[in-house]
């Protein structure tokens, strides 16, 4: 018995190039987002009977800021990254991974994002590559939310 096309599509990994970025309800255009992570710290407990029972491992989540890198092509007359860098208030941000139909299926939500650095593109007269601005932000309150 064969499986349906929908079942086949659900069993394959989603392509990473189909994503959306929103910040404070506004859609942003980025070519690349990297550094999103949610981590659990762990502590190993050893006692006098650990040689018999083994060690105990406790894990916990510590909500700390992580570095997230956003890359965007430079467009003439566009200055949204510079304006964002000058803002002082932390804003929520979300990166949604979409399926082939453009429907979001998974979201990485950040409760607070603070931009800390913009790096200009590398200027090289010997190439014809696109100019890319790189913005580094600090993100806290990262959560992973399935949307479908």
mmCIF file with all atom_site columns, N, CA and C in Angstrom, residues 44-104:
data_model
loop_
_atom_site.group_PDB
_atom_site.id
_atom_site.type_symbol
_atom_site.label_atom_id
_atom_site.label_alt_id
_atom_site.label_comp_id
_atom_site.label_asym_id
_atom_site.label_entity_id
_atom_site.label_seq_id
_atom_site.pdbx_PDB_ins_code
_atom_site.Cartn_x
_atom_site.Cartn_y
_atom_site.Cartn_z
_atom_site.occupancy
_atom_site.B_iso_or_equiv
_atom_site.pdbx_formal_charge
_atom_site.auth_seq_id
_atom_site.auth_comp_id
_atom_site.auth_asym_id
_atom_site.auth_atom_id
_atom_site.pdbx_PDB_model_num
ATOM 1   N N  . UNK A 1 44  ? 25.725 17.925 37.102 1.00 0.00 ? 44  UNK A N  1
ATOM 2   C CA . UNK A 1 44  ? 25.903 16.532 37.476 1.00 0.00 ? 44  UNK A CA 1
ATOM 3   C C  . UNK A 1 44  ? 26.087 16.439 38.985 1.00 0.00 ? 44  UNK A C  1
ATOM 4   N N  . UNK A 1 45  ? 25.236 15.624 39.607 1.00 0.00 ? 45  UNK A N  1
ATOM 5   C CA . UNK A 1 45  ? 25.324 15.408 41.050 1.00 0.00 ? 45  UNK A CA 1
ATOM 6   C C  . UNK A 1 45  ? 25.995 14.067 41.312 1.00 0.00 ? 45  UNK A C  1
ATOM 7   N N  . UNK A 1 46  ? 26.987 14.084 42.173 1.00 0.00 ? 46  UNK A N  1
ATOM 8   C CA . UNK A 1 46  ? 27.659 12.851 42.600 1.00 0.00 ? 46  UNK A CA 1
ATOM 9   C C  . UNK A 1 46  ? 27.559 12.765 44.120 1.00 0.00 ? 46  UNK A C  1
ATOM 10  N N  . UNK A 1 47  ? 27.273 11.566 44.586 1.00 0.00 ? 47  UNK A N  1
ATOM 11  C CA . UNK A 1 47  ? 27.258 11.359 46.032 1.00 0.00 ? 47  UNK A CA 1
ATOM 12  C C  . UNK A 1 47  ? 28.106 10.134 46.365 1.00 0.00 ? 47  UNK A C  1
ATOM 13  N N  . UNK A 1 48  ? 28.102 9.721  47.600 1.00 0.00 ? 48  UNK A N  1
ATOM 14  C CA . UNK A 1 48  ? 28.936 8.607  48.043 1.00 0.00 ? 48  UNK A CA 1
ATOM 15  C C  . UNK A 1 48  ? 28.571 7.275  47.407 1.00 0.00 ? 48  UNK A C  1
ATOM 16  N N  . UNK A 1 49  ? 27.344 7.144  46.920 1.00 0.00 ? 49  UNK A N  1
ATOM 17  C CA . UNK A 1 49  ? 26.914 5.889  46.298 1.00 0.00 ? 49  UNK A CA 1
ATOM 18  C C  . UNK A 1 49  ? 26.838 5.996  44.774 1.00 0.00 ? 49  UNK A C  1
ATOM 19  N N  . UNK A 1 50  ? 27.421 7.020  44.203 1.00 0.00 ? 50  UNK A N  1
ATOM 20  C CA . UNK A 1 50  ? 27.381 7.188  42.747 1.00 0.00 ? 50  UNK A CA 1
ATOM 21  C C  . UNK A 1 50  ? 28.030 6.026  42.019 1.00 0.00 ? 50  UNK A C  1
ATOM 22  N N  . UNK A 1 51  ? 29.009 5.386  42.653 1.00 0.00 ? 51  UNK A N  1
ATOM 23  C CA . UNK A 1 51  ? 29.660 4.259  41.993 1.00 0.00 ? 51  UNK A CA 1
ATOM 24  C C  . UNK A 1 51  ? 28.694 3.089  41.825 1.00 0.00 ? 51  UNK A C  1
ATOM 25  N N  . UNK A 1 52  ? 27.634 3.019  42.664 1.00 0.00 ? 52  UNK A N  1
ATOM 26  C CA . UNK A 1 52  ? 26.618 1.962  42.540 1.00 0.00 ? 52  UNK A CA 1
ATOM 27  C C  . UNK A 1 52  ? 25.420 2.415  41.715 1.00 0.00 ? 52  UNK A C  1
ATOM 28  N N  . UNK A 1 53  ? 24.879 3.563  42.057 1.00 0.00 ? 53  UNK A N  1
ATOM 29  C CA . UNK A 1 53  ? 23.644 4.053  41.437 1.00 0.00 ? 53  UNK A CA 1
ATOM 30  C C  . UNK A 1 53  ? 23.876 4.875  40.178 1.00 0.00 ? 53  UNK A C  1
ATOM 31  N N  . UNK A 1 54  ? 25.082 5.373  40.006 1.00 0.00 ? 54  UNK A N  1
ATOM 32  C CA . UNK A 1 54  ? 25.358 6.278  38.898 1.00 0.00 ? 54  UNK A CA 1
ATOM 33  C C  . UNK A 1 54  ? 25.137 7.720  39.318 1.00 0.00 ? 54  UNK A C  1
ATOM 34  N N  . UNK A 1 55  ? 25.522 8.600  38.454 1.00 0.00 ? 55  UNK A N  1
ATOM 35  C CA . UNK A 1 55  ? 25.385 10.027 38.734 1.00 0.00 ? 55  UNK A CA 1
ATOM 36  C C  . UNK A 1 55  ? 23.990 10.501 38.361 1.00 0.00 ? 55  UNK A C  1
ATOM 37  N N  . UNK A 1 56  ? 23.549 11.561 38.997 1.00 0.00 ? 56  UNK A N  1
ATOM 38  C CA . UNK A 1 56  ? 22.276 12.188 38.653 1.00 0.00 ? 56  UNK A CA 1
ATOM 39  C C  . UNK A 1 56  ? 22.561 13.410 37.799 1.00 0.00 ? 56  UNK A C  1
ATOM 40  N N  . UNK A 1 57  ? 21.767 13.586 36.784 1.00 0.00 ? 57  UNK A N  1
ATOM 41  C CA . UNK A 1 57  ? 21.922 14.735 35.899 1.00 0.00 ? 57  UNK A CA 1
ATOM 42  C C  . UNK A 1 57  ? 20.649 15.568 35.974 1.00 0.00 ? 57  UNK A C  1
ATOM 43  N N  . UNK A 1 58  ? 20.787 16.801 36.387 1.00 0.00 ? 58  UNK A N  1
ATOM 44  C CA . UNK A 1 58  ? 19.656 17.718 36.453 1.00 0.00 ? 58  UNK A CA 1
ATOM 45  C C  . UNK A 1 58  ? 19.838 18.762 35.367 1.00 0.00 ? 58  UNK A C  1
ATOM 46  N N  . UNK A 1 59  ? 18.770 19.092 34.665 1.00 0.00 ? 59  UNK A N  1
ATOM 47  C CA . UNK A 1 59  ? 18.861 20.139 33.650 1.00 0.00 ? 59  UNK A CA 1
ATOM 48  C C  . UNK A 1 59  ? 17.864 21.237 33.974 1.00 0.00 ? 59  UNK A C  1
ATOM 49  N N  . UNK A 1 60  ? 18.213 22.436 33.551 1.00 0.00 ? 60  UNK A N  1
ATOM 50  C CA . UNK A 1 60  ? 17.378 23.604 33.824 1.00 0.00 ? 60  UNK A CA 1
ATOM 51  C C  . UNK A 1 60  ? 17.550 24.590 32.681 1.00 0.00 ? 60  UNK A C  1
ATOM 52  N N  . UNK A 1 61  ? 16.595 25.476 32.535 1.00 0.00 ? 61  UNK A N  1
ATOM 53  C CA . UNK A 1 61  ? 16.678 26.501 31.506 1.00 0.00 ? 61  UNK A CA 1
ATOM 54  C C  . UNK A 1 61  ? 16.976 27.838 32.159 1.00 0.00 ? 61  UNK A C  1
ATOM 55  N N  . UNK A 1 62  ? 18.033 28.459 31.705 1.00 0.00 ? 62  UNK A N  1
ATOM 56  C CA . UNK A 1 62  ? 18.419 29.778 32.183 1.00 0.00 ? 62  UNK A CA 1
ATOM 57  C C  . UNK A 1 62  ? 18.187 30.745 31.028 1.00 0.00 ? 62  UNK A C  1
ATOM 58  N N  . UNK A 1 63  ? 17.260 31.669 31.209 1.00 0.00 ? 63  UNK A N  1
ATOM 59  C CA . UNK A 1 63  ? 16.902 32.597 30.143 1.00 0.00 ? 63  UNK A CA 1
ATOM 60  C C  . UNK A 1 63  ? 17.973 33.670 30.026 1.00 0.00 ? 63  UNK A C  1
ATOM 61  N N  . UNK A 1 64  ? 18.910 33.471 29.109 1.00 0.00 ? 64  UNK A N  1
ATOM 62  C CA . UNK A 1 64  ? 19.993 34.426 28.916 1.00 0.00 ? 64  UNK A CA 1
ATOM 63  C C  . UNK A 1 64  ? 20.007 34.882 27.457 1.00 0.00 ? 64  UNK A C  1
ATOM 64  N N  . UNK A 1 65  ? 20.692 35.996 27.219 1.00 0.00 ? 65  UNK A N  1
ATOM 65  C CA . UNK A 1 65  ? 20.763 36.533 25.870 1.00 0.00 ? 65  UNK A CA 1
ATOM 66  C C  . UNK A 1 65  ? 21.715 35.708 25.010 1.00 0.00 ? 65  UNK A C  1
ATOM 67  N N  . UNK A 1 66  ? 21.296 35.424 23.765 1.00 0.00 ? 66  UNK A N  1
ATOM 68  C CA . UNK A 1 66  ? 22.133 34.737 22.788 1.00 0.00 ? 66  UNK A CA 1
ATOM 69  C C  . UNK A 1 66  ? 22.340 35.669 21.603 1.00 0.00 ? 66  UNK A C  1
ATOM 70  N N  . UNK A 1 67  ? 23.427 35.469 20.879 1.00 0.00 ? 67  UNK A N  1
ATOM 71  C CA . UNK A 1 67  ? 23.713 36.290 19.696 1.00 0.00 ? 67  UNK A CA 1
ATOM 72  C C  . UNK A 1 67  ? 23.041 35.686 18.471 1.00 0.00 ? 67  UNK A C  1
ATOM 73  N N  . UNK A 1 68  ? 22.295 36.490 17.768 1.00 0.00 ? 68  UNK A N  1
ATOM 74  C CA . UNK A 1 68  ? 21.637 36.087 16.522 1.00 0.00 ? 68  UNK A CA 1
ATOM 75  C C  . UNK A 1 68  ? 22.141 37.017 15.427 1.00 0.00 ? 68  UNK A C  1
ATOM 76  N N  . UNK A 1 69  ? 22.493 36.441 14.286 1.00 0.00 ? 69  UNK A N  1
ATOM 77  C CA . UNK A 1 69  ? 23.017 37.216 13.164 1.00 0.00 ? 69  UNK A CA 1
ATOM 78  C C  . UNK A 1 69  ? 21.988 37.268 12.049 1.00 0.00 ? 69  UNK A C  1
ATOM 79  N N  . UNK A 1 70  ? 21.738 38.467 11.538 1.00 0.00 ? 70  UNK A N  1
ATOM 80  C CA . UNK A 1 70  ? 20.797 38.688 10.446 1.00 0.00 ? 70  UNK A CA 1
ATOM 81  C C  . UNK A 1 70  ? 21.556 39.306 9.280  1.00 0.00 ? 70  UNK A C  1
ATOM 82  N N  . UNK A 1 71  ? 21.368 38.769 8.079  1.00 0.00 ? 71  UNK A N  1
ATOM 83  C CA . UNK A 1 71  ? 22.050 39.303 6.899  1.00 0.00 ? 71  UNK A CA 1
ATOM 84  C C  . UNK A 1 71  ? 21.013 39.795 5.904  1.00 0.00 ? 71  UNK A C  1
ATOM 85  N N  . UNK A 1 72  ? 21.278 40.975 5.340  1.00 0.00 ? 72  UNK A N  1
ATOM 86  C CA . UNK A 1 72  ? 20.332 41.636 4.441  1.00 0.00 ? 72  UNK A CA 1
ATOM 87  C C  . UNK A 1 72  ? 21.081 42.320 3.315  1.00 0.00 ? 72  UNK A C  1
ATOM 88  N N  . UNK A 1 73  ? 20.586 42.159 2.099  1.00 0.00 ? 73  UNK A N  1
ATOM 89  C CA . UNK A 1 73  ? 21.175 42.847 0.961  1.00 0.00 ? 73  UNK A CA 1
ATOM 90  C C  . UNK A 1 73  ? 20.946 44.350 1.062  1.00 0.00 ? 73  UNK A C  1
ATOM 91  N N  . UNK A 1 74  ? 21.953 45.122 0.675  1.00 0.00 ? 74  UNK A N  1
ATOM 92  C CA . UNK A 1 74  ? 21.854 46.580 0.718  1.00 0.00 ? 74  UNK A CA 1
ATOM 93  C C  . UNK A 1 74  ? 21.002 47.049 -0.453 1.00 0.00 ? 74  UNK A C  1
ATOM 94  N N  . UNK A 1 75  ? 19.980 47.861 -0.160 1.00 0.00 ? 75  UNK A N  1
ATOM 95  C CA . UNK A 1 75  ? 19.083 48.406 -1.170 1.00 0.00 ? 75  UNK A CA 1
ATOM 96  C C  . UNK A 1 75  ? 19.159 49.924 -1.095 1.00 0.00 ? 75  UNK A C  1
ATOM 97  N N  . UNK A 1 76  ? 19.254 50.557 -2.225 1.00 0.00 ? 76  UNK A N  1
ATOM 98  C CA . UNK A 1 76  ? 19.368 52.019 -2.278 1.00 0.00 ? 76  UNK A CA 1
ATOM 99  C C  . UNK A 1 76  ? 18.158 52.678 -1.618 1.00 0.00 ? 76  UNK A C  1
ATOM 100 N N  . UNK A 1 77  ? 18.428 53.616 -0.709 1.00 0.00 ? 77  UNK A N  1
ATOM 101 C CA . UNK A 1 77  ? 17.376 54.368 -0.030 1.00 0.00 ? 77  UNK A CA 1
ATOM 102 C C  . UNK A 1 77  ? 16.775 53.653 1.177  1.00 0.00 ? 77  UNK A C  1
ATOM 103 N N  . UNK A 1 78  ? 17.236 52.463 1.488  1.00 0.00 ? 78  UNK A N  1
ATOM 104 C CA . UNK A 1 78  ? 16.708 51.686 2.621  1.00 0.00 ? 78  UNK A CA 1
ATOM 105 C C  . UNK A 1 78  ? 17.592 51.910 3.841  1.00 0.00 ? 78  UNK A C  1
ATOM 106 N N  . UNK A 1 79  ? 16.992 52.287 4.968  1.00 0.00 ? 79  UNK A N  1
ATOM 107 C CA . UNK A 1 79  ? 17.786 52.536 6.171  1.00 0.00 ? 79  UNK A CA 1
ATOM 108 C C  . UNK A 1 79  ? 17.162 51.947 7.414  1.00 0.00 ? 79  UNK A C  1
ATOM 109 N N  . UNK A 1 80  ? 16.382 50.864 7.258  1.00 0.00 ? 80  UNK A N  1
ATOM 110 C CA . UNK A 1 80  ? 15.664 50.316 8.411  1.00 0.00 ? 80  UNK A CA 1
ATOM 111 C C  . UNK A 1 80  ? 16.599 49.702 9.456  1.00 0.00 ? 80  UNK A C  1
ATOM 112 N N  . UNK A 1 81  ? 17.708 49.098 9.033  1.00 0.00 ? 81  UNK A N  1
ATOM 113 C CA . UNK A 1 81  ? 18.637 48.513 10.013 1.00 0.00 ? 81  UNK A CA 1
ATOM 114 C C  . UNK A 1 81  ? 19.281 49.596 10.869 1.00 0.00 ? 81  UNK A C  1
ATOM 115 N N  . UNK A 1 82  ? 19.658 50.701 10.246 1.00 0.00 ? 82  UNK A N  1
ATOM 116 C CA . UNK A 1 82  ? 20.273 51.792 10.993 1.00 0.00 ? 82  UNK A CA 1
ATOM 117 C C  . UNK A 1 82  ? 19.277 52.385 11.993 1.00 0.00 ? 82  UNK A C  1
ATOM 118 N N  . UNK A 1 83  ? 18.023 52.536 11.563 1.00 0.00 ? 83  UNK A N  1
ATOM 119 C CA . UNK A 1 83  ? 16.995 53.062 12.471 1.00 0.00 ? 83  UNK A CA 1
ATOM 120 C C  . UNK A 1 83  ? 16.754 52.103 13.632 1.00 0.00 ? 83  UNK A C  1
ATOM 121 N N  . UNK A 1 84  ? 16.765 50.796 13.348 1.00 0.00 ? 84  UNK A N  1
ATOM 122 C CA . UNK A 1 84  ? 16.564 49.797 14.389 1.00 0.00 ? 84  UNK A CA 1
ATOM 123 C C  . UNK A 1 84  ? 17.718 49.824 15.390 1.00 0.00 ? 84  UNK A C  1
ATOM 124 N N  . UNK A 1 85  ? 18.938 50.008 14.909 1.00 0.00 ? 85  UNK A N  1
ATOM 125 C CA . UNK A 1 85  ? 20.104 50.057 15.797 1.00 0.00 ? 85  UNK A CA 1
ATOM 126 C C  . UNK A 1 85  ? 19.999 51.214 16.791 1.00 0.00 ? 85  UNK A C  1
ATOM 127 N N  . UNK A 1 86  ? 19.409 52.316 16.372 1.00 0.00 ? 86  UNK A N  1
ATOM 128 C CA . UNK A 1 86  ? 19.297 53.489 17.239 1.00 0.00 ? 86  UNK A CA 1
ATOM 129 C C  . UNK A 1 86  ? 18.166 53.383 18.259 1.00 0.00 ? 86  UNK A C  1
ATOM 130 N N  . UNK A 1 87  ? 17.223 52.437 18.075 1.00 0.00 ? 87  UNK A N  1
ATOM 131 C CA . UNK A 1 87  ? 16.134 52.271 19.039 1.00 0.00 ? 87  UNK A CA 1
ATOM 132 C C  . UNK A 1 87  ? 16.671 51.724 20.351 1.00 0.00 ? 87  UNK A C  1
ATOM 133 N N  . UNK A 1 88  ? 16.060 52.134 21.453 1.00 0.00 ? 88  UNK A N  1
ATOM 134 C CA . UNK A 1 88  ? 16.538 51.717 22.769 1.00 0.00 ? 88  UNK A CA 1
ATOM 135 C C  . UNK A 1 88  ? 15.696 50.602 23.381 1.00 0.00 ? 88  UNK A C  1
ATOM 136 N N  . UNK A 1 89  ? 14.434 50.490 22.980 1.00 0.00 ? 89  UNK A N  1
ATOM 137 C CA . UNK A 1 89  ? 13.535 49.527 23.615 1.00 0.00 ? 89  UNK A CA 1
ATOM 138 C C  . UNK A 1 89  ? 13.649 48.144 22.988 1.00 0.00 ? 89  UNK A C  1
ATOM 139 N N  . UNK A 1 90  ? 13.753 47.094 23.804 1.00 0.00 ? 90  UNK A N  1
ATOM 140 C CA . UNK A 1 90  ? 13.730 45.732 23.276 1.00 0.00 ? 90  UNK A CA 1
ATOM 141 C C  . UNK A 1 90  ? 12.365 45.435 22.656 1.00 0.00 ? 90  UNK A C  1
ATOM 142 N N  . UNK A 1 91  ? 12.367 44.730 21.537 1.00 0.00 ? 91  UNK A N  1
ATOM 143 C CA . UNK A 1 91  ? 11.140 44.385 20.830 1.00 0.00 ? 91  UNK A CA 1
ATOM 144 C C  . UNK A 1 91  ? 11.081 42.877 20.616 1.00 0.00 ? 91  UNK A C  1
ATOM 145 N N  . UNK A 1 92  ? 9.869  42.298 20.560 1.00 0.00 ? 92  UNK A N  1
ATOM 146 C CA . UNK A 1 92  ? 9.762  40.878 20.222 1.00 0.00 ? 92  UNK A CA 1
ATOM 147 C C  . UNK A 1 92  ? 10.057 40.655 18.742 1.00 0.00 ? 92  UNK A C  1
ATOM 148 N N  . UNK A 1 93  ? 10.511 39.450 18.416 1.00 0.00 ? 93  UNK A N  1
ATOM 149 C CA . UNK A 1 93  ? 10.805 39.101 17.028 1.00 0.00 ? 93  UNK A CA 1
ATOM 150 C C  . UNK A 1 93  ? 10.461 37.633 16.822 1.00 0.00 ? 93  UNK A C  1
ATOM 151 N N  . UNK A 1 94  ? 10.092 37.283 15.592 1.00 0.00 ? 94  UNK A N  1
ATOM 152 C CA . UNK A 1 94  ? 9.736  35.904 15.282 1.00 0.00 ? 94  UNK A CA 1
ATOM 153 C C  . UNK A 1 94  ? 10.283 35.514 13.921 1.00 0.00 ? 94  UNK A C  1
ATOM 154 N N  . UNK A 1 95  ? 10.836 34.311 13.837 1.00 0.00 ? 95  UNK A N  1
ATOM 155 C CA . UNK A 1 95  ? 11.280 33.744 12.569 1.00 0.00 ? 95  UNK A CA 1
ATOM 156 C C  . UNK A 1 95  ? 10.408 32.525 12.322 1.00 0.00 ? 95  UNK A C  1
ATOM 157 N N  . UNK A 1 96  ? 9.659  32.545 11.214 1.00 0.00 ? 96  UNK A N  1
ATOM 158 C CA . UNK A 1 96  ? 8.751  31.447 10.879 1.00 0.00 ? 96  UNK A CA 1
ATOM 159 C C  . UNK A 1 96  ? 9.330  30.638 9.730  1.00 0.00 ? 96  UNK A C  1
ATOM 160 N N  . UNK A 1 97  ? 9.346  29.327 9.888  1.00 0.00 ? 97  UNK A N  1
ATOM 161 C CA . UNK A 1 97  ? 9.742  28.423 8.816  1.00 0.00 ? 97  UNK A CA 1
ATOM 162 C C  . UNK A 1 97  ? 8.466  28.015 8.090  1.00 0.00 ? 97  UNK A C  1
ATOM 163 N N  . UNK A 1 98  ? 8.456  28.178 6.764  1.00 0.00 ? 98  UNK A N  1
ATOM 164 C CA . UNK A 1 98  ? 7.249  27.935 5.968  1.00 0.00 ? 98  UNK A CA 1
ATOM 165 C C  . UNK A 1 98  ? 7.404  26.681 5.115  1.00 0.00 ? 98  UNK A C  1
ATOM 166 N N  . UNK A 1 99  ? 6.252  26.081 4.764  1.00 0.00 ? 99  UNK A N  1
ATOM 167 C CA . UNK A 1 99  ? 6.274  24.927 3.870  1.00 0.00 ? 99  UNK A CA 1
ATOM 168 C C  . UNK A 1 99  ? 6.301  25.400 2.416  1.00 0.00 ? 99  UNK A C  1
ATOM 169 N N  . UNK A 1 100 ? 6.178  24.483 1.473  1.00 0.00 ? 100 UNK A N  1
ATOM 170 C CA . UNK A 1 100 ? 6.278  24.845 0.055  1.00 0.00 ? 100 UNK A CA 1
ATOM 171 C C  . UNK A 1 100 ? 5.151  25.750 -0.415 1.00 0.00 ? 100 UNK A C  1
ATOM 172 N N  . UNK A 1 101 ? 4.039  25.794 0.317  1.00 0.00 ? 101 UNK A N  1
ATOM 173 C CA . UNK A 1 101 ? 2.912  26.664 -0.032 1.00 0.00 ? 101 UNK A CA 1
ATOM 174 C C  . UNK A 1 101 ? 3.027  28.033 0.637  1.00 0.00 ? 101 UNK A C  1
ATOM 175 N N  . UNK A 1 102 ? 4.074  28.253 1.425  1.00 0.00 ? 102 UNK A N  1
ATOM 176 C CA . UNK A 1 102 ? 4.265  29.530 2.109  1.00 0.00 ? 102 UNK A CA 1
ATOM 177 C C  . UNK A 1 102 ? 3.522  29.630 3.426  1.00 0.00 ? 102 UNK A C  1
ATOM 178 N N  . UNK A 1 103 ? 3.021  28.509 3.928  1.00 0.00 ? 103 UNK A N  1
ATOM 179 C CA . UNK A 1 103 ? 2.281  28.496 5.189  1.00 0.00 ? 103 UNK A CA 1
ATOM 180 C C  . UNK A 1 103 ? 3.271  28.219 6.328  1.00 0.00 ? 103 UNK A C  1
ATOM 181 N N  . UNK A 1 104 ? 3.310  29.091 7.349  1.00 0.00 ? 104 UNK A N  1
ATOM 182 C CA . UNK A 1 104 ? 4.231  28.864 8.472  1.00 0.00 ? 104 UNK A CA 1
ATOM 183 C C  . UNK A 1 104 ? 3.885  27.584 9.223  1.00 0.00 ? 104 UNK A C  1
#
